[in-house]
mmCIF file of C-alpha atoms in Angstrom:
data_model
loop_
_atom_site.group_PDB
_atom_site.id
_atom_site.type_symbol
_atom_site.label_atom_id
_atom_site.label_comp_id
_atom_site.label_asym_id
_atom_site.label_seq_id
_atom_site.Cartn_x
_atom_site.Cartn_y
_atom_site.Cartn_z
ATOM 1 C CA UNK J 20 12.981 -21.497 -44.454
ATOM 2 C CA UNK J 21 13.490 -23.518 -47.956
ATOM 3 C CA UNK J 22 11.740 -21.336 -50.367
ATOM 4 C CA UNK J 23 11.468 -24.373 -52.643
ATOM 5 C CA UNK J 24 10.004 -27.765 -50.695
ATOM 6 C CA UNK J 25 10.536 -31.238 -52.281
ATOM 7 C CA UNK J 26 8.888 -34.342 -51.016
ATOM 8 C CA UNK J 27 9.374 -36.722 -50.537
ATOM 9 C CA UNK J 28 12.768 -36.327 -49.055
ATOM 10 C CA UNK J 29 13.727 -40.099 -50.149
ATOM 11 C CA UNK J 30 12.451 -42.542 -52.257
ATOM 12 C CA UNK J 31 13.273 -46.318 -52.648
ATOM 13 C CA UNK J 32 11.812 -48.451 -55.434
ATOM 14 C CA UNK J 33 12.092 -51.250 -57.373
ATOM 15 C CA UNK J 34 12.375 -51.644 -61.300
ATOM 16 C CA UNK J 35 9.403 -51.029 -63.182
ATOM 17 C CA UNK J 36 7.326 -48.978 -60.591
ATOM 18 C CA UNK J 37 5.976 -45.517 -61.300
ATOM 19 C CA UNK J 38 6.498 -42.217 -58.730
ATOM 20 C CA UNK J 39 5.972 -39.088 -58.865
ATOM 21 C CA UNK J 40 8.029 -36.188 -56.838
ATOM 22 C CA UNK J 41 6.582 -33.018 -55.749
ATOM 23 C CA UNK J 42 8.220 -29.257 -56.017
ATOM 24 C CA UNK J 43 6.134 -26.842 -53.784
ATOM 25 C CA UNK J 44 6.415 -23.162 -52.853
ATOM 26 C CA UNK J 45 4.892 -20.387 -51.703
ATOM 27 C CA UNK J 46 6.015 -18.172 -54.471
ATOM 28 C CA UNK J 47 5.664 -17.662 -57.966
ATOM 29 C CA UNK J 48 7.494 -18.691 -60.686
ATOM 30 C CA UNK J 49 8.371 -17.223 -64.014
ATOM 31 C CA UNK J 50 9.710 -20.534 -65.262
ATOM 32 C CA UNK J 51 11.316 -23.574 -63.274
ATOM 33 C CA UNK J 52 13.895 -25.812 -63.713
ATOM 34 C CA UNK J 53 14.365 -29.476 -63.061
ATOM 35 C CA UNK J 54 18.045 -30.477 -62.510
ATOM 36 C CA UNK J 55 19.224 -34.535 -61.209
ATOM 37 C CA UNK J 56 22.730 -34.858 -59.424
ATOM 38 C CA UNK J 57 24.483 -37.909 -59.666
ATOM 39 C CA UNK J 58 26.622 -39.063 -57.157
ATOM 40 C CA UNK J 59 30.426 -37.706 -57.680
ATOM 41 C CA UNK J 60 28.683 -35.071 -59.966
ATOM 42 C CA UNK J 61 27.297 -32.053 -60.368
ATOM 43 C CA UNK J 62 23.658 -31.242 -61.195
ATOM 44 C CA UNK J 63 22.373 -31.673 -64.772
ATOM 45 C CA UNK J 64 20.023 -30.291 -66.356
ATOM 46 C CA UNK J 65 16.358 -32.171 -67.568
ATOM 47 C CA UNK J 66 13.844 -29.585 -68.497
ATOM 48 C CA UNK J 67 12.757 -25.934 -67.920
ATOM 49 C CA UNK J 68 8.953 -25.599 -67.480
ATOM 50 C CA UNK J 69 7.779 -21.646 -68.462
ATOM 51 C CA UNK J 70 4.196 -21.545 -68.732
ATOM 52 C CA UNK J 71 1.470 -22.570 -66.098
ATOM 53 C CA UNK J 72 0.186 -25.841 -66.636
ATOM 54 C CA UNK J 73 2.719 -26.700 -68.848
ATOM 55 C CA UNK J 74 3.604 -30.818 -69.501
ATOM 56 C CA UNK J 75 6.835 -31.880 -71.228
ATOM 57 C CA UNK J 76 7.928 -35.253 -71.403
ATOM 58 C CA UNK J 77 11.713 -36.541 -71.699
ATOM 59 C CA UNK J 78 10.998 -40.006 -72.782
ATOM 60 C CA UNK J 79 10.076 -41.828 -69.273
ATOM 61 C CA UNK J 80 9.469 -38.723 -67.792
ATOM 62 C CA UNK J 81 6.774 -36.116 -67.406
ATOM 63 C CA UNK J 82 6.785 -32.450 -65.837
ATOM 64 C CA UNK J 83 4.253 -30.762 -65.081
ATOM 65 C CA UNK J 84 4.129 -27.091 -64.023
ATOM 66 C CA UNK J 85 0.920 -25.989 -61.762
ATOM 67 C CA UNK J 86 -1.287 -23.406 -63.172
ATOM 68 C CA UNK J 87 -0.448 -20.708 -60.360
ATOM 69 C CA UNK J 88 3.231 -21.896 -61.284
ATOM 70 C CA UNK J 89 3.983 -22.171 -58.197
ATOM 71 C CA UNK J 90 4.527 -26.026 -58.006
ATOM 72 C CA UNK J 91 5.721 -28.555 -60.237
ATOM 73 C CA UNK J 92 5.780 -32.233 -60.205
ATOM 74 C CA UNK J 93 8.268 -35.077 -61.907
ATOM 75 C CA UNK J 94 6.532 -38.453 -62.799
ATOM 76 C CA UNK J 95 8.696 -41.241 -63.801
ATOM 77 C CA UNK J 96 7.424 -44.216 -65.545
ATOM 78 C CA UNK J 97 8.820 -47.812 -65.419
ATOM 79 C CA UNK J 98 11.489 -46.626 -63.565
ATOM 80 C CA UNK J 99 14.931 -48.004 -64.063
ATOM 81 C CA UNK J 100 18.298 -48.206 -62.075
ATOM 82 C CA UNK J 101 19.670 -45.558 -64.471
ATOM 83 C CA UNK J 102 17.161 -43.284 -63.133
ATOM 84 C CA UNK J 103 19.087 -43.502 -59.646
ATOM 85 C CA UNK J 104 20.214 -39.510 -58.399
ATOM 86 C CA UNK J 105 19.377 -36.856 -56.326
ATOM 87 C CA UNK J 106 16.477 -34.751 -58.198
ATOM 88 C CA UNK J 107 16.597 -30.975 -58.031
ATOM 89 C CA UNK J 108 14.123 -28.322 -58.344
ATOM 90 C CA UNK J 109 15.332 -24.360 -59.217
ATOM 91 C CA UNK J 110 13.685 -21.304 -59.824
ATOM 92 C CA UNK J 111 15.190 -17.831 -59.656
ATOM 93 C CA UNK J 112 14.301 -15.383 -56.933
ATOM 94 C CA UNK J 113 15.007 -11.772 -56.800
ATOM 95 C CA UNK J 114 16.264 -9.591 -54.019
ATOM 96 C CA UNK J 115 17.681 -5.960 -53.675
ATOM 97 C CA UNK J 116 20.856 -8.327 -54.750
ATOM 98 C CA UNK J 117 20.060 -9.653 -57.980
ATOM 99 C CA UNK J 118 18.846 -12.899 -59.182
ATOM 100 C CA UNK J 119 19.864 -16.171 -58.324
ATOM 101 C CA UNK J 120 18.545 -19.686 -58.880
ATOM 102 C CA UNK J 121 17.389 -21.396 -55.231
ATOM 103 C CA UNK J 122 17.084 -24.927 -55.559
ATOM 104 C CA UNK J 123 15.283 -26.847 -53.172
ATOM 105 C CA UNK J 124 16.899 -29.889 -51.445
ATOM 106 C CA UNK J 125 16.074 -32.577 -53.562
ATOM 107 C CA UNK J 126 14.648 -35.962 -53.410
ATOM 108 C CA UNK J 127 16.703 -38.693 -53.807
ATOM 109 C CA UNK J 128 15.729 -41.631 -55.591
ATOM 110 C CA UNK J 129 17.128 -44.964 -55.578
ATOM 111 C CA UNK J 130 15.966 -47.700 -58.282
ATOM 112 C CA UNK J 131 16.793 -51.493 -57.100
ATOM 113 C CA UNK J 132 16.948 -54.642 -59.673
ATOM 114 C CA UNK L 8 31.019 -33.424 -69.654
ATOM 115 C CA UNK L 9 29.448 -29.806 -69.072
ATOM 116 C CA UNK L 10 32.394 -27.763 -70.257
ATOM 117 C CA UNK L 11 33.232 -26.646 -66.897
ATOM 118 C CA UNK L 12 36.293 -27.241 -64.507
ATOM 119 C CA UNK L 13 36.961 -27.248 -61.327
ATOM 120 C CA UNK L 14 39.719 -27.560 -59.010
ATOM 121 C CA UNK L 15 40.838 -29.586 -56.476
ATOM 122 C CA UNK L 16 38.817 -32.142 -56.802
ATOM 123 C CA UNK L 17 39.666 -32.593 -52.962
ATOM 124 C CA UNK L 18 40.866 -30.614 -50.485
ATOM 125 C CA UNK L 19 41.987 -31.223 -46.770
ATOM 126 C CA UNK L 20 42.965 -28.877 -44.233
ATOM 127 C CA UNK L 21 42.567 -27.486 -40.940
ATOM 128 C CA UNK L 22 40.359 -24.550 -38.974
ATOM 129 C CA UNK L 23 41.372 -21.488 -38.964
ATOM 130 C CA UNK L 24 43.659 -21.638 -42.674
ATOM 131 C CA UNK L 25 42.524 -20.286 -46.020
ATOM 132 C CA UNK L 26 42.054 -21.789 -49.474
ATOM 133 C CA UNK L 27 41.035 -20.895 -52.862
ATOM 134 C CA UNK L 28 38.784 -22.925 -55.488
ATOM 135 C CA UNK L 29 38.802 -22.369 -59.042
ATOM 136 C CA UNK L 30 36.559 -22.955 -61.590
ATOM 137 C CA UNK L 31 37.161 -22.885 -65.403
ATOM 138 C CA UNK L 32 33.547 -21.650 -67.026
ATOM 139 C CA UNK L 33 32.436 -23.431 -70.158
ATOM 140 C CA UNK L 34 33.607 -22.087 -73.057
ATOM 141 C CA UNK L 35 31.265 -19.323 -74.435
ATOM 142 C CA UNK L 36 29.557 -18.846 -71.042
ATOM 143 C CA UNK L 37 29.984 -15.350 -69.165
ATOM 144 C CA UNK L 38 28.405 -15.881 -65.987
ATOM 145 C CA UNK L 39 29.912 -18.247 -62.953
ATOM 146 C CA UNK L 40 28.100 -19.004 -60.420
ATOM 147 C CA UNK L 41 29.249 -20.848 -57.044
ATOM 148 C CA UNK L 42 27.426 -23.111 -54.832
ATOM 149 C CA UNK L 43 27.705 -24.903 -51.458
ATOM 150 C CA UNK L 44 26.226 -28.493 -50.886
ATOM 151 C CA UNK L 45 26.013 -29.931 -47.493
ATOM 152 C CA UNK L 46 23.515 -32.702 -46.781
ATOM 153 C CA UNK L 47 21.295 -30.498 -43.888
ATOM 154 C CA UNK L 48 21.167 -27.345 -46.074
ATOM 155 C CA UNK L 49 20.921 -28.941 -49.888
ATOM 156 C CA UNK L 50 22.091 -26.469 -52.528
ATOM 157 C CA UNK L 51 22.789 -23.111 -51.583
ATOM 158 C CA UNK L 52 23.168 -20.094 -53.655
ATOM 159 C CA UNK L 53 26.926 -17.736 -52.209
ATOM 160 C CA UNK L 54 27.502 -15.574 -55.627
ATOM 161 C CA UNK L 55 27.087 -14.456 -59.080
ATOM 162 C CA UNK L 56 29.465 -12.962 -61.468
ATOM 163 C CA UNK L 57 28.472 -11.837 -65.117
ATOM 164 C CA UNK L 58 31.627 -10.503 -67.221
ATOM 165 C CA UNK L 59 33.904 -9.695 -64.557
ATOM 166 C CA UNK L 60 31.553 -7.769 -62.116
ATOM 167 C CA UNK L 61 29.389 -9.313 -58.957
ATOM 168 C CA UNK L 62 25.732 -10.221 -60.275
ATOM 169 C CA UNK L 63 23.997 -11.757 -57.491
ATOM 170 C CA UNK L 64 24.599 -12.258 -53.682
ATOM 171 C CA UNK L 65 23.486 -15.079 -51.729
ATOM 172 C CA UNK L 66 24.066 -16.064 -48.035
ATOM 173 C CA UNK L 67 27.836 -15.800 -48.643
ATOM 174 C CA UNK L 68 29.967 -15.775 -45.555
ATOM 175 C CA UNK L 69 32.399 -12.694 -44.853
ATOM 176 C CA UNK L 70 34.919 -15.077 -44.574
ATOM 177 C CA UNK L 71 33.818 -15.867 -47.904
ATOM 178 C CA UNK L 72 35.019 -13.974 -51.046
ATOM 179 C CA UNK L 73 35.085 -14.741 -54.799
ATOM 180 C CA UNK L 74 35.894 -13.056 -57.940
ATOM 181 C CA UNK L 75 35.878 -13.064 -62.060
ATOM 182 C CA UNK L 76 39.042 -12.737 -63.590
ATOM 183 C CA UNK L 77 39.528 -11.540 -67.080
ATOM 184 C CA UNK L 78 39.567 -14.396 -68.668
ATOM 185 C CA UNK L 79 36.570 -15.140 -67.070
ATOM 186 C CA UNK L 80 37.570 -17.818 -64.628
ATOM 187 C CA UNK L 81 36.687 -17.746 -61.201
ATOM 188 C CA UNK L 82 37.897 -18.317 -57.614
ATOM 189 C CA UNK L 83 36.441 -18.744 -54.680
ATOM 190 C CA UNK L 84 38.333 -17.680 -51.285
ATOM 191 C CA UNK L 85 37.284 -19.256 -48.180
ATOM 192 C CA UNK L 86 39.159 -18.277 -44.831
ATOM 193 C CA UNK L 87 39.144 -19.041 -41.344
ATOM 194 C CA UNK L 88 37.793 -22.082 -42.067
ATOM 195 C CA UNK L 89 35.408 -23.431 -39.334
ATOM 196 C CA UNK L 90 34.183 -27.297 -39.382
ATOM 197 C CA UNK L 91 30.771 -26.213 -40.273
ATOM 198 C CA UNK L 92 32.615 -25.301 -44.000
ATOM 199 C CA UNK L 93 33.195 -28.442 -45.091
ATOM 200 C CA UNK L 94 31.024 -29.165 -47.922
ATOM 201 C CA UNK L 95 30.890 -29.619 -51.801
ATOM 202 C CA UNK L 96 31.726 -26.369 -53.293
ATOM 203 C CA UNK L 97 30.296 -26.093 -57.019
ATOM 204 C CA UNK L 98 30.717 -23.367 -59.791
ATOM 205 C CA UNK L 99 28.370 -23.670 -62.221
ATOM 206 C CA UNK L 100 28.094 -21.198 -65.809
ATOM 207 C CA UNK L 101 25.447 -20.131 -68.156
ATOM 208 C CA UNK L 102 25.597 -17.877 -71.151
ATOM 209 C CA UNK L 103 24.153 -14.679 -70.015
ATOM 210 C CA UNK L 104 23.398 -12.532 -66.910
ATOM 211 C CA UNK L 105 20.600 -14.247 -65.411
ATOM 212 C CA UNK L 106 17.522 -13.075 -64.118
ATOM 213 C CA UNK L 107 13.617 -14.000 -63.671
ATOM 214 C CA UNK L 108 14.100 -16.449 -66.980
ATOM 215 C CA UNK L 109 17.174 -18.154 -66.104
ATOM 216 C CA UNK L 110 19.471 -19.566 -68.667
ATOM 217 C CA UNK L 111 19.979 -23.119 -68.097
ATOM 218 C CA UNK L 112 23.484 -23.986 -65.556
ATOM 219 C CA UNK L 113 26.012 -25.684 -66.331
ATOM 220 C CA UNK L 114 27.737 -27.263 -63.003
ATOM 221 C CA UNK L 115 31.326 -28.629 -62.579
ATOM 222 C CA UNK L 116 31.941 -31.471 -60.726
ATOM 223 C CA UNK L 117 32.427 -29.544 -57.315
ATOM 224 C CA UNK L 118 35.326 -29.631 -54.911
ATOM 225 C CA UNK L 119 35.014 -31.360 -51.864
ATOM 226 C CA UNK L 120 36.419 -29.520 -48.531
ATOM 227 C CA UNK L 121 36.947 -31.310 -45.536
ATOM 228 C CA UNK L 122 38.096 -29.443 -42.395
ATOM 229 C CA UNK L 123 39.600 -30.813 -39.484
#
């Protein structure tokens, strides 16, 4: 089982329209991260969200942490072509092995002319 | 550019060989991480090292090792390939250890590994 669900899975729209992405789990975060992957490329990171019910905006886009921080949420406004990628969710997860970031699988986004 | 190298870039070969991936962290940057991406699975999680010494273990194969060098490079060992192993292999860095407040990664650009 993915300990970190993203929906939707894929997500076609055209220039100017607004969406909003969804990163659900089960557990609780101390802080997550957002990360987008363009093709070719390796993830990059956009934000880390640390407190429950935190917003922070990166110009055309606003995350949102829930207040149980154990989901977040990506909203994109106006949405452009450049904002084409694979968006990634992480948080980090202990076990009797350490910590590691587990992302979830992404949503992938494609913005059309 | 994130600071961190990787390579090959591509690699082709058959079941049942062995090959090693190498990632160059960024500079300043302790920890290496490595990461498979296949398109059913997403990103998964195979190792951490901080300074040298395993950090973190993830659903890392047997057939799978890696380790930290002194200079703090890494490589990744894959053998007996199967089919299943083809993927995009990435090593990512950060500055420090890791843990419940993680530091920000830094990914390469990944190798790809196709075997046939």
């Amino acid at each position: 089982t993915q300990l970190l669900e993203q929906s939707p899975q894929f997500l076609s729209i055209q220039e100017g329209e607004n969406l909003t992405v969804y990163c659900n789990s089960s557990s609780v975060f101390s802080s997550l991260q957002w990360y987008r992957q363009e093709p070719g490329e390796g993830p990059v990171l956009l934000v880390t969200v640390v407190t429950g019910g935190e917003v922070k905006k990166l110009k055309r886009l606003t995350f949102q942490f829930g207040d149980a921080r154990k989901d977040s949420s990506l909203h994109i406004t106006a949405a452009q072509p450049g904002d084409t990628g694979l968006y990634l969710c992480a948080g980090a997860r202990g076990s009797n092995s350490g910590y590691a970031l587990n992302f979830g699988k992404g949503t992938s986004l494609l913005v059309t002319p | 550019d994130s600071g961190v190298t990787q390579t090959p870039k591509h690699l082709i070969t058959a079941t049942g060989q062995r090959v090693t991936l190498r990632c160059s962290p960024r500079s300043g940057d302790l920890s290496v991480y490595w990461y498979q991406q296949s398109l059913d699975q997403g990103l998964q999680f195979l190792i951490q090292y901080y300074n040298g010494e395993e950090r973190a273990k993830g659903n890392i194969l047997e057939r799978f090792s890696a380790q930290q060098f002194p200079d703090l490079h890494s490589e990744l060992n894959l053998s007996s390939l199967e089919l299943g192993d083809s993927a995009l292999y990435f090593c990512a860095s950060s500055v420090d250890r890791g843990g419940i407040y993680n530091s920000p990664l830094h990914f390469g650009n990944g190798t790809r590994l196709t075997v046939t």
